[in-house]
Protein backbone atom coordinates (compact mmCIF):
# COMPACT_ATOMS: atom_id res chain seq x y z
CA UNK A 1 0.00 0.00 0.00
CA UNK A 2 1.67 3.17 -1.09
CA UNK A 3 1.16 6.84 -0.51
CA UNK A 4 0.00 9.40 -2.98
CA UNK A 5 1.06 13.00 -3.42
CA UNK A 6 -0.37 15.50 -0.98
CA UNK A 7 -3.39 17.60 -1.86
CA UNK A 8 -4.01 20.96 -0.25
CA UNK A 9 -5.51 20.63 3.22
CA UNK A 10 -9.26 20.50 3.65
CA UNK A 11 -11.46 22.52 5.97
CA UNK A 12 -12.92 19.51 7.67
CA UNK A 13 -11.39 16.66 9.57
CA UNK A 14 -12.28 13.05 8.98
CA UNK A 15 -12.96 10.80 11.96
CA UNK A 16 -12.53 7.06 11.58
CA UNK A 17 -14.74 5.00 13.87
CA UNK A 18 -15.14 1.26 14.36
CA UNK A 19 -18.38 0.14 16.04
CA UNK A 20 -16.66 -3.16 16.91
CA UNK A 21 -15.15 -1.43 19.96
CA UNK A 22 -18.37 -2.30 21.79
CA UNK A 23 -17.41 -5.98 21.62
CA UNK A 24 -14.74 -5.30 24.24
CA UNK A 25 -17.54 -4.79 26.70
CA UNK A 26 -15.96 -3.84 29.98
CA UNK A 27 -19.08 -2.45 31.66
CA UNK A 28 -19.72 -5.70 33.51
CA UNK A 29 -16.80 -8.07 33.84
CA UNK A 30 -16.95 -10.82 36.43
CA UNK A 31 -13.98 -12.99 37.28
CA UNK A 32 -14.37 -15.81 39.79
CA UNK A 33 -17.45 -14.13 41.28
CA UNK A 34 -15.86 -10.71 41.64
CA UNK A 35 -16.68 -7.64 39.60
CA UNK A 36 -13.70 -6.21 37.75
CA UNK A 37 -13.93 -2.43 37.72
CA UNK A 38 -12.63 -0.66 34.62
CA UNK A 39 -12.73 2.96 33.56
CA UNK A 40 -11.88 1.97 29.97
CA UNK A 41 -15.54 1.45 29.07
CA UNK A 42 -17.43 1.50 25.74
CA UNK A 43 -19.14 4.76 26.73
CA UNK A 44 -15.80 6.53 26.30
CA UNK A 45 -15.88 6.13 22.53
CA UNK A 46 -19.56 6.94 22.35
CA UNK A 47 -19.29 10.26 24.21
CA UNK A 48 -16.47 11.27 21.88
CA UNK A 49 -18.51 10.27 18.85
CA UNK A 50 -21.54 12.21 20.09
CA UNK A 51 -19.43 15.32 20.69
CA UNK A 52 -17.94 15.08 17.20
CA UNK A 53 -21.39 14.76 15.63
CA UNK A 54 -22.61 17.77 17.60
CA UNK A 55 -19.57 19.84 16.64
CA UNK A 56 -19.77 18.94 12.95
CA UNK A 57 -16.01 18.92 12.45
CA UNK A 58 -16.28 16.58 9.48
CA UNK A 59 -17.43 13.19 8.27
CA UNK A 60 -17.36 10.10 10.46
CA UNK A 61 -16.37 7.10 8.36
CA UNK A 62 -16.06 3.40 9.08
CA UNK A 63 -12.65 1.79 9.48
CA UNK A 64 -11.45 -0.11 6.41
CA UNK A 65 -9.79 -3.51 6.71
CA UNK A 66 -6.07 -3.32 5.93
CA UNK A 67 -5.52 -6.89 7.08
CA UNK A 68 -3.24 -8.41 9.67
CA UNK A 69 0.09 -7.51 8.04
CA UNK A 70 0.28 -3.90 9.33
CA UNK A 71 -0.46 -5.26 12.81
CA UNK A 72 2.23 -7.94 12.70
CA UNK A 73 4.59 -5.25 11.42
CA UNK A 74 4.63 -3.99 15.03
CA UNK A 75 3.56 -7.09 17.00
CA UNK A 76 4.95 -10.61 16.86
CA UNK A 77 2.75 -13.04 14.92
CA UNK A 78 2.71 -15.35 17.95
CA UNK A 79 1.34 -12.55 20.15
CA UNK A 80 -1.36 -11.66 17.62
CA UNK A 81 -2.32 -15.33 17.34
CA UNK A 82 -2.50 -15.59 21.12
CA UNK A 83 -4.79 -12.55 21.44
CA UNK A 84 -7.04 -13.88 18.69
CA UNK A 85 -7.48 -17.30 20.34
CA UNK A 86 -6.86 -16.80 24.07
CA UNK A 87 -10.51 -16.55 25.11
CA UNK A 88 -11.49 -19.77 23.30
CA UNK A 89 -8.40 -21.64 24.45
CA UNK A 90 -8.88 -20.59 28.05
CA UNK A 91 -12.52 -21.67 27.95
CA UNK A 92 -11.42 -25.05 26.61
CA UNK A 93 -8.88 -25.33 29.43
CA UNK A 94 -11.39 -24.40 32.14
CA UNK A 95 -14.35 -26.15 30.59
CA UNK A 96 -16.35 -22.95 30.95
CA UNK A 97 -15.94 -19.50 29.34
CA UNK A 98 -14.32 -16.93 31.59
CA UNK A 99 -12.34 -13.72 30.99
CA UNK A 100 -8.63 -14.35 30.66
CA UNK A 101 -6.85 -12.54 33.45
CA UNK A 102 -3.20 -12.88 34.35
CA UNK A 103 -2.36 -14.03 37.85
CA UNK A 104 1.37 -13.63 37.96
CA UNK A 105 2.98 -11.11 35.69
CA UNK A 106 5.27 -8.13 35.60
CA UNK A 107 8.71 -7.28 34.40
CA UNK A 108 10.29 -10.69 34.25
CA UNK A 109 13.53 -11.11 32.32
CA UNK A 110 13.02 -14.86 32.40
CA UNK A 111 10.10 -14.51 30.01
CA UNK A 112 12.55 -13.92 27.26
CA UNK A 113 14.02 -17.37 27.77
CA UNK A 114 10.98 -19.58 27.71
CA UNK A 115 7.39 -19.44 26.64
CA UNK A 116 4.91 -21.64 28.49
CA UNK A 117 3.22 -24.16 26.24
CA UNK A 118 -0.30 -23.96 27.59
CA UNK A 119 -2.79 -22.42 30.01
CA UNK A 120 -2.91 -21.21 32.68
CA UNK A 121 0.75 -20.17 32.60
CA UNK A 122 0.49 -18.91 29.03
CA UNK A 123 -1.98 -16.20 30.04
CA UNK A 124 0.68 -14.63 32.27
CA UNK A 125 3.29 -14.59 29.53
CA UNK A 126 1.80 -12.08 27.12
CA UNK A 127 1.01 -9.31 29.62
CA UNK A 128 2.84 -7.24 32.19
CA UNK A 129 -0.43 -6.22 33.86
CA UNK A 130 -3.08 -8.07 35.81
CA UNK A 131 -6.12 -5.85 35.43
CA UNK A 132 -6.81 -6.21 31.72
CA UNK A 133 -9.21 -8.98 30.78
CA UNK A 134 -9.35 -10.73 27.45
CA UNK A 135 -13.08 -11.06 26.77
CA UNK A 136 -14.92 -12.88 23.99
CA UNK A 137 -14.84 -9.77 21.79
CA UNK A 138 -11.49 -8.29 22.79
CA UNK A 139 -9.57 -9.44 19.73
CA UNK A 140 -12.17 -8.19 17.27
CA UNK A 141 -12.41 -4.83 19.03
CA UNK A 142 -8.63 -4.43 19.20
CA UNK A 143 -8.23 -5.51 15.57
CA UNK A 144 -10.70 -2.89 14.39
CA UNK A 145 -9.25 -0.23 16.65
CA UNK A 146 -5.94 -0.78 14.86
CA UNK A 147 -7.74 -0.69 11.51
CA UNK A 148 -9.23 2.68 12.46
CA UNK A 149 -5.73 4.06 12.97
CA UNK A 150 -4.56 2.56 9.68
CA UNK A 151 -7.58 4.01 7.85
CA UNK A 152 -6.78 7.45 9.25
CA UNK A 153 -3.16 6.99 8.19
CA UNK A 154 -4.32 6.10 4.69
CA UNK A 155 -6.44 9.26 4.55
CA UNK A 156 -3.45 11.40 5.48
CA UNK A 157 -1.28 9.52 3.03
CA UNK A 158 -3.83 10.32 0.35
CA UNK A 159 -3.67 14.02 1.10
CA UNK A 160 -5.82 14.91 4.10
CA UNK A 161 -4.05 17.51 6.25
CA UNK A 162 -5.08 15.53 9.32
CA UNK A 163 -7.36 12.66 10.27
CA UNK A 164 -8.58 11.35 13.60
CA UNK A 165 -8.85 7.70 14.61
CA UNK A 166 -11.38 7.20 17.39
CA UNK A 167 -9.57 4.15 18.70
CA UNK A 168 -10.90 1.97 21.47
CA UNK A 169 -9.34 0.02 23.10
CA UNK A 170 -6.40 2.41 23.28
CA UNK A 171 -2.96 1.19 22.27
CA UNK A 172 0.16 2.98 23.46
CA UNK A 173 0.93 0.64 26.36
CA UNK A 174 0.95 -2.46 24.13
CA UNK A 175 4.46 -3.66 23.27
CA UNK A 176 5.41 -6.00 20.45
CA UNK A 177 4.31 -8.98 22.52
CA UNK A 178 2.69 -7.82 25.76
CA UNK A 179 -0.55 -6.05 26.60
CA UNK A 180 -1.21 -3.82 29.58
CA UNK A 181 -2.74 -0.52 30.70
CA UNK A 182 -6.04 -1.19 28.82
CA UNK A 183 -4.07 -1.66 25.56
CA UNK A 184 -3.90 -4.84 23.42
CA UNK A 185 -2.74 -3.72 19.97
CA UNK A 186 -0.69 -0.57 19.49
CA UNK A 187 -2.80 1.50 17.13
CA UNK A 188 -0.47 4.50 16.90
CA UNK A 189 2.53 2.24 16.28
CA UNK A 190 0.74 0.39 13.49
CA UNK A 191 -0.11 3.71 11.83
CA UNK A 192 3.42 5.05 12.28
CA UNK A 193 5.10 1.93 10.91
CA UNK A 194 2.73 1.96 7.94
CA UNK A 195 3.44 5.64 7.24
CA UNK A 196 7.19 5.14 7.63
CA UNK A 197 7.22 3.29 4.32
CA UNK A 198 6.69 6.71 2.74
CA UNK A 199 8.97 8.85 4.91
CA UNK A 200 10.18 9.70 8.38
CA UNK A 201 7.55 9.70 11.10
CA UNK A 202 7.44 11.44 14.45
CA UNK A 203 5.08 10.28 17.19
CA UNK A 204 4.03 12.86 19.77
CA UNK A 205 2.46 11.13 22.76
CA UNK A 206 0.58 13.57 25.01
CA UNK A 207 -1.39 11.04 27.02
CA UNK A 208 -0.89 11.54 30.78
CA UNK A 209 0.93 8.21 30.90
CA UNK A 210 4.14 7.24 29.15
CA UNK A 211 3.53 5.16 26.03
CA UNK A 212 5.91 2.40 27.00
CA UNK A 213 4.62 0.10 24.29
CA UNK A 214 5.21 2.58 21.50
CA UNK A 215 8.63 3.43 22.86
CA UNK A 216 9.61 -0.23 23.01
CA UNK A 217 8.45 -0.93 19.46
CA UNK A 218 10.51 1.90 17.94
CA UNK A 219 13.39 2.03 20.42
CA UNK A 220 15.97 0.88 17.88
CA UNK A 221 14.20 2.26 14.79
CA UNK A 222 15.77 5.43 13.32
CA UNK A 223 12.83 6.01 10.95
CA UNK A 224 10.37 6.78 13.76
CA UNK A 225 11.03 9.42 16.43
CA UNK A 226 9.04 8.84 19.61
CA UNK A 227 8.53 11.91 21.81
CA UNK A 228 6.42 11.80 24.96
CA UNK A 229 5.16 14.22 27.61
CA UNK A 230 3.88 12.25 30.57
CA UNK A 231 3.81 11.94 34.31
CA UNK A 232 7.13 11.06 35.91
CA UNK A 233 7.18 7.25 36.05
CA UNK A 234 8.71 7.52 39.50
CA UNK A 235 5.31 8.89 40.56
CA UNK A 236 2.72 7.03 38.53
CA UNK A 237 2.03 4.29 35.99
CA UNK A 238 3.74 2.71 34.07
CA UNK A 239 6.54 3.03 36.68
CA UNK A 240 9.25 1.05 34.85
CA UNK A 241 9.50 3.11 31.68
CA UNK A 242 9.42 6.74 30.60
CA UNK A 243 12.54 8.16 32.23
CA UNK A 244 14.51 10.92 30.53
CA UNK A 245 17.59 8.73 30.20
CA UNK A 246 15.77 6.41 27.76
CA UNK A 247 16.99 7.80 24.42
CA UNK A 248 16.82 4.87 22.02
CA UNK A 249 19.35 2.22 21.14
CA UNK A 250 21.44 0.96 18.25
CA UNK A 251 20.48 2.62 14.98
CA UNK A 252 17.65 4.32 16.91
CA UNK A 253 19.92 6.01 19.44
CA UNK A 254 18.70 9.60 19.86
CA UNK A 255 15.26 8.94 18.34
CA UNK A 256 13.46 8.57 21.66
CA UNK A 257 12.73 11.60 23.82
CA UNK A 258 10.96 11.38 27.16
CA UNK A 259 9.89 14.56 28.94
CA UNK A 260 8.57 13.38 32.31
CA UNK A 261 6.58 15.96 34.26
CA UNK A 262 5.67 16.07 37.94
CA UNK A 263 2.25 15.31 39.36
CA UNK A 264 0.10 18.43 39.24
CA UNK A 265 2.13 20.17 36.53
CA UNK A 266 0.41 23.39 35.45
CA UNK A 267 -0.04 25.12 32.13
CA UNK A 268 3.19 27.11 31.84
CA UNK A 269 5.53 24.22 32.61
CA UNK A 270 3.51 21.84 30.49
CA UNK A 271 3.49 24.14 27.46
CA UNK A 272 7.20 24.81 27.88
CA UNK A 273 7.90 21.08 27.76
CA UNK A 274 5.64 20.82 24.73
CA UNK A 275 7.74 23.49 23.04
CA UNK A 276 10.83 21.38 23.64
CA UNK A 277 9.05 18.33 22.20
CA UNK A 278 7.87 20.18 19.11
CA UNK A 279 11.30 21.70 18.56
CA UNK A 280 12.86 18.25 18.63
CA UNK A 281 10.22 16.94 16.23
CA UNK A 282 10.85 19.85 13.87
CA UNK A 283 14.56 19.05 13.93
CA UNK A 284 13.85 15.46 12.91
CA UNK A 285 12.21 16.72 9.68
CA UNK A 286 9.42 14.15 9.63
CA UNK A 287 7.09 13.73 6.70
CA UNK A 288 4.27 12.62 9.00
CA UNK A 289 3.21 13.19 12.58
CA UNK A 290 1.23 10.71 14.66
CA UNK A 291 -0.30 12.15 17.83
CA UNK A 292 -1.20 9.78 20.64
CA UNK A 293 -3.99 11.85 22.16
CA UNK A 294 -4.84 11.29 25.80
CA UNK A 295 -7.33 13.64 27.42
CA UNK A 296 -6.33 12.17 30.78
CA UNK A 297 -3.65 14.88 30.72
CA UNK A 298 -6.27 17.52 31.53
CA UNK A 299 -7.09 18.50 35.12
CA UNK A 300 -10.03 16.65 36.61
CA UNK A 301 -9.44 13.30 34.93
CA UNK A 302 -10.22 10.49 37.40
CA UNK A 303 -6.98 8.67 36.54
CA UNK A 304 -4.63 11.46 35.44
CA UNK A 305 -3.25 13.86 38.01
CA UNK A 306 -1.96 16.84 36.04
CA UNK A 307 -3.04 20.43 36.67
CA UNK A 308 -3.37 21.31 32.98
CA UNK A 309 -6.41 23.56 32.53
CA UNK A 310 -8.81 23.56 29.62
CA UNK A 311 -7.18 26.71 28.26
CA UNK A 312 -3.77 25.04 28.57
CA UNK A 313 -5.16 22.12 26.61
CA UNK A 314 -6.44 24.41 23.84
CA UNK A 315 -3.07 26.15 23.71
CA UNK A 316 -1.34 22.78 23.43
CA UNK A 317 -3.59 21.85 20.51
CA UNK A 318 -2.71 25.10 18.75
CA UNK A 319 0.99 24.48 19.26
CA UNK A 320 0.81 20.96 17.83
CA UNK A 321 -1.32 22.03 14.88
CA UNK A 322 1.15 24.86 14.33
CA UNK A 323 3.76 22.34 13.19
CA UNK A 324 1.70 22.15 9.98
CA UNK A 325 2.62 18.51 9.44
CA UNK A 326 0.40 15.87 7.87
CA UNK A 327 -1.00 14.44 11.08
CA UNK A 328 -2.76 11.29 12.20
CA UNK A 329 -4.40 11.75 15.60
CA UNK A 330 -4.99 8.53 17.48
CA UNK A 331 -7.19 8.31 20.57
CA UNK A 332 -5.51 6.93 23.70
CA UNK A 333 -6.74 7.67 27.25
CA UNK A 334 -9.17 10.09 28.86
CA UNK A 335 -11.66 8.85 31.44
CA UNK A 336 -13.90 11.72 32.57
CA UNK A 337 -17.03 10.86 30.62
CA UNK A 338 -18.50 14.33 31.22
CA UNK A 339 -15.63 16.25 29.62
CA UNK A 340 -13.86 13.75 27.35
CA UNK A 341 -15.85 14.51 24.20
CA UNK A 342 -15.42 18.25 24.57
CA UNK A 343 -11.67 18.03 25.08
CA UNK A 344 -11.23 15.80 22.05
CA UNK A 345 -13.30 18.13 19.87
CA UNK A 346 -11.34 21.14 21.13
CA UNK A 347 -8.04 19.48 20.24
CA UNK A 348 -9.19 18.42 16.79
CA UNK A 349 -10.66 21.85 16.05
CA UNK A 350 -7.13 23.26 15.98
CA UNK A 351 -6.50 21.12 12.87
CA UNK A 352 -9.52 22.44 10.98
CA UNK A 353 -8.62 25.69 9.31
ZN1 LIG B 1 -3.28 7.48 29.89
XYZ file of C-alpha atoms and ligand atoms in Angstrom:
354
model
C 0.000 0.000 0.000
C 1.670 3.168 -1.092
C 1.157 6.838 -0.510
C -0.002 9.399 -2.983
C 1.058 13.004 -3.424
C -0.373 15.501 -0.978
C -3.386 17.599 -1.861
C -4.012 20.958 -0.249
C -5.515 20.633 3.221
C -9.263 20.504 3.652
C -11.465 22.518 5.968
C -12.924 19.508 7.668
C -11.386 16.664 9.574
C -12.285 13.054 8.977
C -12.960 10.799 11.961
C -12.530 7.056 11.581
C -14.742 4.999 13.866
C -15.139 1.260 14.356
C -18.376 0.139 16.039
C -16.665 -3.156 16.913
C -15.148 -1.430 19.960
C -18.371 -2.305 21.793
C -17.407 -5.982 21.621
C -14.737 -5.298 24.242
C -17.544 -4.790 26.696
C -15.956 -3.840 29.984
C -19.081 -2.453 31.661
C -19.725 -5.695 33.512
C -16.798 -8.074 33.841
C -16.955 -10.824 36.431
C -13.980 -12.986 37.283
C -14.373 -15.807 39.789
C -17.449 -14.129 41.278
C -15.863 -10.714 41.639
C -16.682 -7.643 39.605
C -13.704 -6.209 37.753
C -13.927 -2.431 37.719
C -12.626 -0.658 34.625
C -12.730 2.960 33.558
C -11.881 1.967 29.973
C -15.543 1.448 29.074
C -17.425 1.502 25.739
C -19.137 4.756 26.726
C -15.799 6.526 26.299
C -15.881 6.127 22.531
C -19.563 6.940 22.348
C -19.295 10.257 24.207
C -16.473 11.275 21.878
C -18.511 10.268 18.850
C -21.539 12.213 20.089
C -19.431 15.321 20.691
C -17.943 15.078 17.201
C -21.392 14.760 15.634
C -22.613 17.771 17.601
C -19.566 19.838 16.644
C -19.766 18.936 12.951
C -16.012 18.916 12.454
C -16.276 16.585 9.481
C -17.434 13.185 8.266
C -17.358 10.099 10.464
C -16.373 7.104 8.357
C -16.062 3.396 9.077
C -12.652 1.786 9.480
C -11.448 -0.110 6.406
C -9.791 -3.507 6.714
C -6.069 -3.318 5.931
C -5.521 -6.886 7.077
C -3.244 -8.412 9.665
C 0.091 -7.513 8.041
C 0.279 -3.904 9.328
C -0.457 -5.264 12.806
C 2.231 -7.940 12.704
C 4.591 -5.247 11.421
C 4.634 -3.994 15.031
C 3.558 -7.094 16.996
C 4.950 -10.611 16.864
C 2.749 -13.036 14.919
C 2.713 -15.349 17.952
C 1.340 -12.555 20.148
C -1.364 -11.663 17.624
C -2.325 -15.331 17.340
C -2.496 -15.587 21.123
C -4.786 -12.551 21.443
C -7.036 -13.877 18.690
C -7.479 -17.298 20.336
C -6.859 -16.797 24.066
C -10.505 -16.552 25.107
C -11.485 -19.768 23.303
C -8.403 -21.644 24.449
C -8.875 -20.594 28.054
C -12.516 -21.667 27.951
C -11.419 -25.048 26.611
C -8.883 -25.326 29.430
C -11.395 -24.396 32.143
C -14.346 -26.145 30.593
C -16.352 -22.946 30.948
C -15.936 -19.501 29.338
C -14.318 -16.930 31.585
C -12.344 -13.724 30.991
C -8.633 -14.353 30.660
C -6.851 -12.542 33.452
C -3.199 -12.882 34.346
C -2.359 -14.030 37.847
C 1.373 -13.631 37.958
C 2.978 -11.109 35.686
C 5.269 -8.129 35.602
C 8.705 -7.281 34.399
C 10.292 -10.692 34.252
C 13.529 -11.113 32.319
C 13.022 -14.863 32.399
C 10.099 -14.515 30.014
C 12.555 -13.921 27.260
C 14.024 -17.367 27.769
C 10.983 -19.583 27.713
C 7.389 -19.437 26.636
C 4.908 -21.643 28.493
C 3.218 -24.158 26.236
C -0.304 -23.956 27.586
C -2.791 -22.423 30.006
C -2.911 -21.206 32.679
C 0.749 -20.167 32.598
C 0.491 -18.909 29.030
C -1.977 -16.195 30.036
C 0.684 -14.631 32.267
C 3.286 -14.588 29.535
C 1.804 -12.077 27.115
C 1.014 -9.313 29.619
C 2.838 -7.244 32.191
C -0.432 -6.225 33.859
C -3.075 -8.071 35.807
C -6.123 -5.847 35.427
C -6.813 -6.207 31.724
C -9.213 -8.980 30.784
C -9.354 -10.730 27.447
C -13.084 -11.060 26.766
C -14.915 -12.882 23.989
C -14.835 -9.766 21.787
C -11.488 -8.286 22.791
C -9.575 -9.438 19.728
C -12.169 -8.186 17.269
C -12.412 -4.832 19.034
C -8.628 -4.434 19.197
C -8.226 -5.512 15.573
C -10.701 -2.892 14.386
C -9.246 -0.230 16.648
C -5.937 -0.779 14.855
C -7.737 -0.694 11.505
C -9.226 2.684 12.460
C -5.727 4.064 12.972
C -4.564 2.564 9.681
C -7.575 4.011 7.851
C -6.779 7.454 9.251
C -3.158 6.994 8.188
C -4.318 6.100 4.689
C -6.443 9.261 4.550
C -3.452 11.403 5.476
C -1.278 9.522 3.032
C -3.826 10.321 0.354
C -3.673 14.024 1.101
C -5.823 14.905 4.100
C -4.050 17.509 6.246
C -5.079 15.532 9.321
C -7.359 12.657 10.270
C -8.576 11.350 13.600
C -8.854 7.701 14.606
C -11.376 7.203 17.392
C -9.566 4.150 18.695
C -10.896 1.974 21.467
C -9.344 0.023 23.097
C -6.400 2.415 23.278
C -2.957 1.188 22.274
C 0.157 2.984 23.459
C 0.927 0.641 26.360
C 0.952 -2.462 24.128
C 4.456 -3.658 23.268
C 5.413 -5.998 20.446
C 4.306 -8.977 22.515
C 2.687 -7.824 25.760
C -0.554 -6.050 26.603
C -1.215 -3.815 29.582
C -2.744 -0.518 30.698
C -6.042 -1.193 28.818
C -4.068 -1.663 25.558
C -3.898 -4.835 23.420
C -2.741 -3.722 19.966
C -0.690 -0.575 19.486
C -2.803 1.504 17.125
C -0.467 4.497 16.899
C 2.525 2.236 16.282
C 0.738 0.394 13.489
C -0.111 3.710 11.829
C 3.423 5.048 12.281
C 5.098 1.926 10.914
C 2.733 1.960 7.944
C 3.444 5.639 7.239
C 7.191 5.143 7.630
C 7.218 3.287 4.318
C 6.694 6.714 2.736
C 8.972 8.852 4.913
C 10.184 9.699 8.380
C 7.549 9.697 11.098
C 7.440 11.435 14.450
C 5.085 10.281 17.193
C 4.028 12.859 19.769
C 2.459 11.135 22.763
C 0.575 13.566 25.009
C -1.387 11.036 27.021
C -0.891 11.537 30.779
C 0.934 8.210 30.897
C 4.136 7.238 29.154
C 3.528 5.157 26.034
C 5.915 2.403 26.999
C 4.621 0.096 24.289
C 5.207 2.579 21.505
C 8.633 3.434 22.862
C 9.614 -0.234 23.009
C 8.452 -0.925 19.456
C 10.511 1.896 17.942
C 13.387 2.033 20.423
C 15.973 0.883 17.875
C 14.202 2.261 14.787
C 15.770 5.433 13.324
C 12.830 6.011 10.955
C 10.371 6.775 13.756
C 11.026 9.421 16.430
C 9.038 8.838 19.614
C 8.532 11.912 21.812
C 6.423 11.803 24.959
C 5.157 14.223 27.607
C 3.879 12.247 30.572
C 3.811 11.944 34.308
C 7.126 11.062 35.908
C 7.179 7.246 36.054
C 8.714 7.520 39.499
C 5.312 8.891 40.562
C 2.715 7.034 38.531
C 2.026 4.294 35.994
C 3.743 2.708 34.073
C 6.543 3.026 36.677
C 9.245 1.055 34.851
C 9.496 3.110 31.680
C 9.423 6.740 30.598
C 12.537 8.156 32.228
C 14.512 10.919 30.525
C 17.586 8.725 30.203
C 15.774 6.406 27.760
C 16.991 7.804 24.422
C 16.820 4.871 22.015
C 19.352 2.223 21.138
C 21.444 0.959 18.251
C 20.475 2.622 14.982
C 17.651 4.321 16.905
C 19.923 6.010 19.444
C 18.698 9.597 19.856
C 15.258 8.935 18.344
C 13.457 8.574 21.658
C 12.728 11.595 23.818
C 10.964 11.378 27.163
C 9.891 14.559 28.942
C 8.565 13.378 32.306
C 6.579 15.959 34.265
C 5.672 16.071 37.942
C 2.246 15.308 39.364
C 0.101 18.428 39.245
C 2.128 20.166 36.534
C 0.406 23.390 35.455
C -0.036 25.117 32.131
C 3.187 27.105 31.845
C 5.527 24.221 32.615
C 3.509 21.835 30.491
C 3.494 24.140 27.460
C 7.198 24.814 27.884
C 7.897 21.081 27.757
C 5.643 20.816 24.732
C 7.741 23.495 23.042
C 10.825 21.377 23.637
C 9.052 18.334 22.203
C 7.869 20.176 19.110
C 11.301 21.700 18.563
C 12.855 18.253 18.629
C 10.224 16.942 16.230
C 10.853 19.845 13.867
C 14.558 19.049 13.930
C 13.846 15.459 12.909
C 12.214 16.718 9.684
C 9.419 14.154 9.633
C 7.086 13.729 6.700
C 4.271 12.624 8.999
C 3.213 13.190 12.577
C 1.232 10.707 14.656
C -0.304 12.151 17.826
C -1.205 9.783 20.645
C -3.993 11.846 22.161
C -4.836 11.287 25.802
C -7.325 13.641 27.425
C -6.330 12.167 30.785
C -3.648 14.879 30.719
C -6.268 17.518 31.532
C -7.090 18.500 35.122
C -10.028 16.647 36.613
C -9.442 13.298 34.934
C -10.215 10.487 37.401
C -6.978 8.669 36.537
C -4.634 11.458 35.435
C -3.245 13.861 38.013
C -1.964 16.838 36.043
C -3.042 20.431 36.674
C -3.367 21.307 32.979
C -6.414 23.558 32.528
C -8.809 23.555 29.616
C -7.180 26.715 28.261
C -3.767 25.042 28.573
C -5.156 22.123 26.609
C -6.435 24.415 23.840
C -3.065 26.153 23.712
C -1.344 22.777 23.429
C -3.591 21.854 20.512
C -2.714 25.097 18.749
C 0.986 24.485 19.259
C 0.808 20.959 17.834
C -1.318 22.032 14.880
C 1.150 24.862 14.332
C 3.760 22.341 13.187
C 1.702 22.152 9.984
C 2.618 18.506 9.438
C 0.397 15.874 7.871
C -1.003 14.443 11.080
C -2.761 11.287 12.197
C -4.395 11.754 15.600
C -4.993 8.525 17.483
C -7.185 8.313 20.571
C -5.508 6.934 23.696
C -6.738 7.668 27.252
C -9.174 10.091 28.864
C -11.663 8.855 31.442
C -13.900 11.718 32.568
C -17.027 10.864 30.621
C -18.500 14.331 31.223
C -15.629 16.248 29.622
C -13.857 13.749 27.351
C -15.850 14.511 24.201
C -15.422 18.247 24.575
C -11.673 18.026 25.076
C -11.225 15.799 22.045
C -13.305 18.131 19.873
C -11.344 21.140 21.132
C -8.043 19.477 20.245
C -9.194 18.424 16.790
C -10.658 21.854 16.045
C -7.134 23.264 15.976
C -6.501 21.121 12.869
C -9.523 22.436 10.981
C -8.625 25.686 9.309
Zn -3.278 7.481 29.894
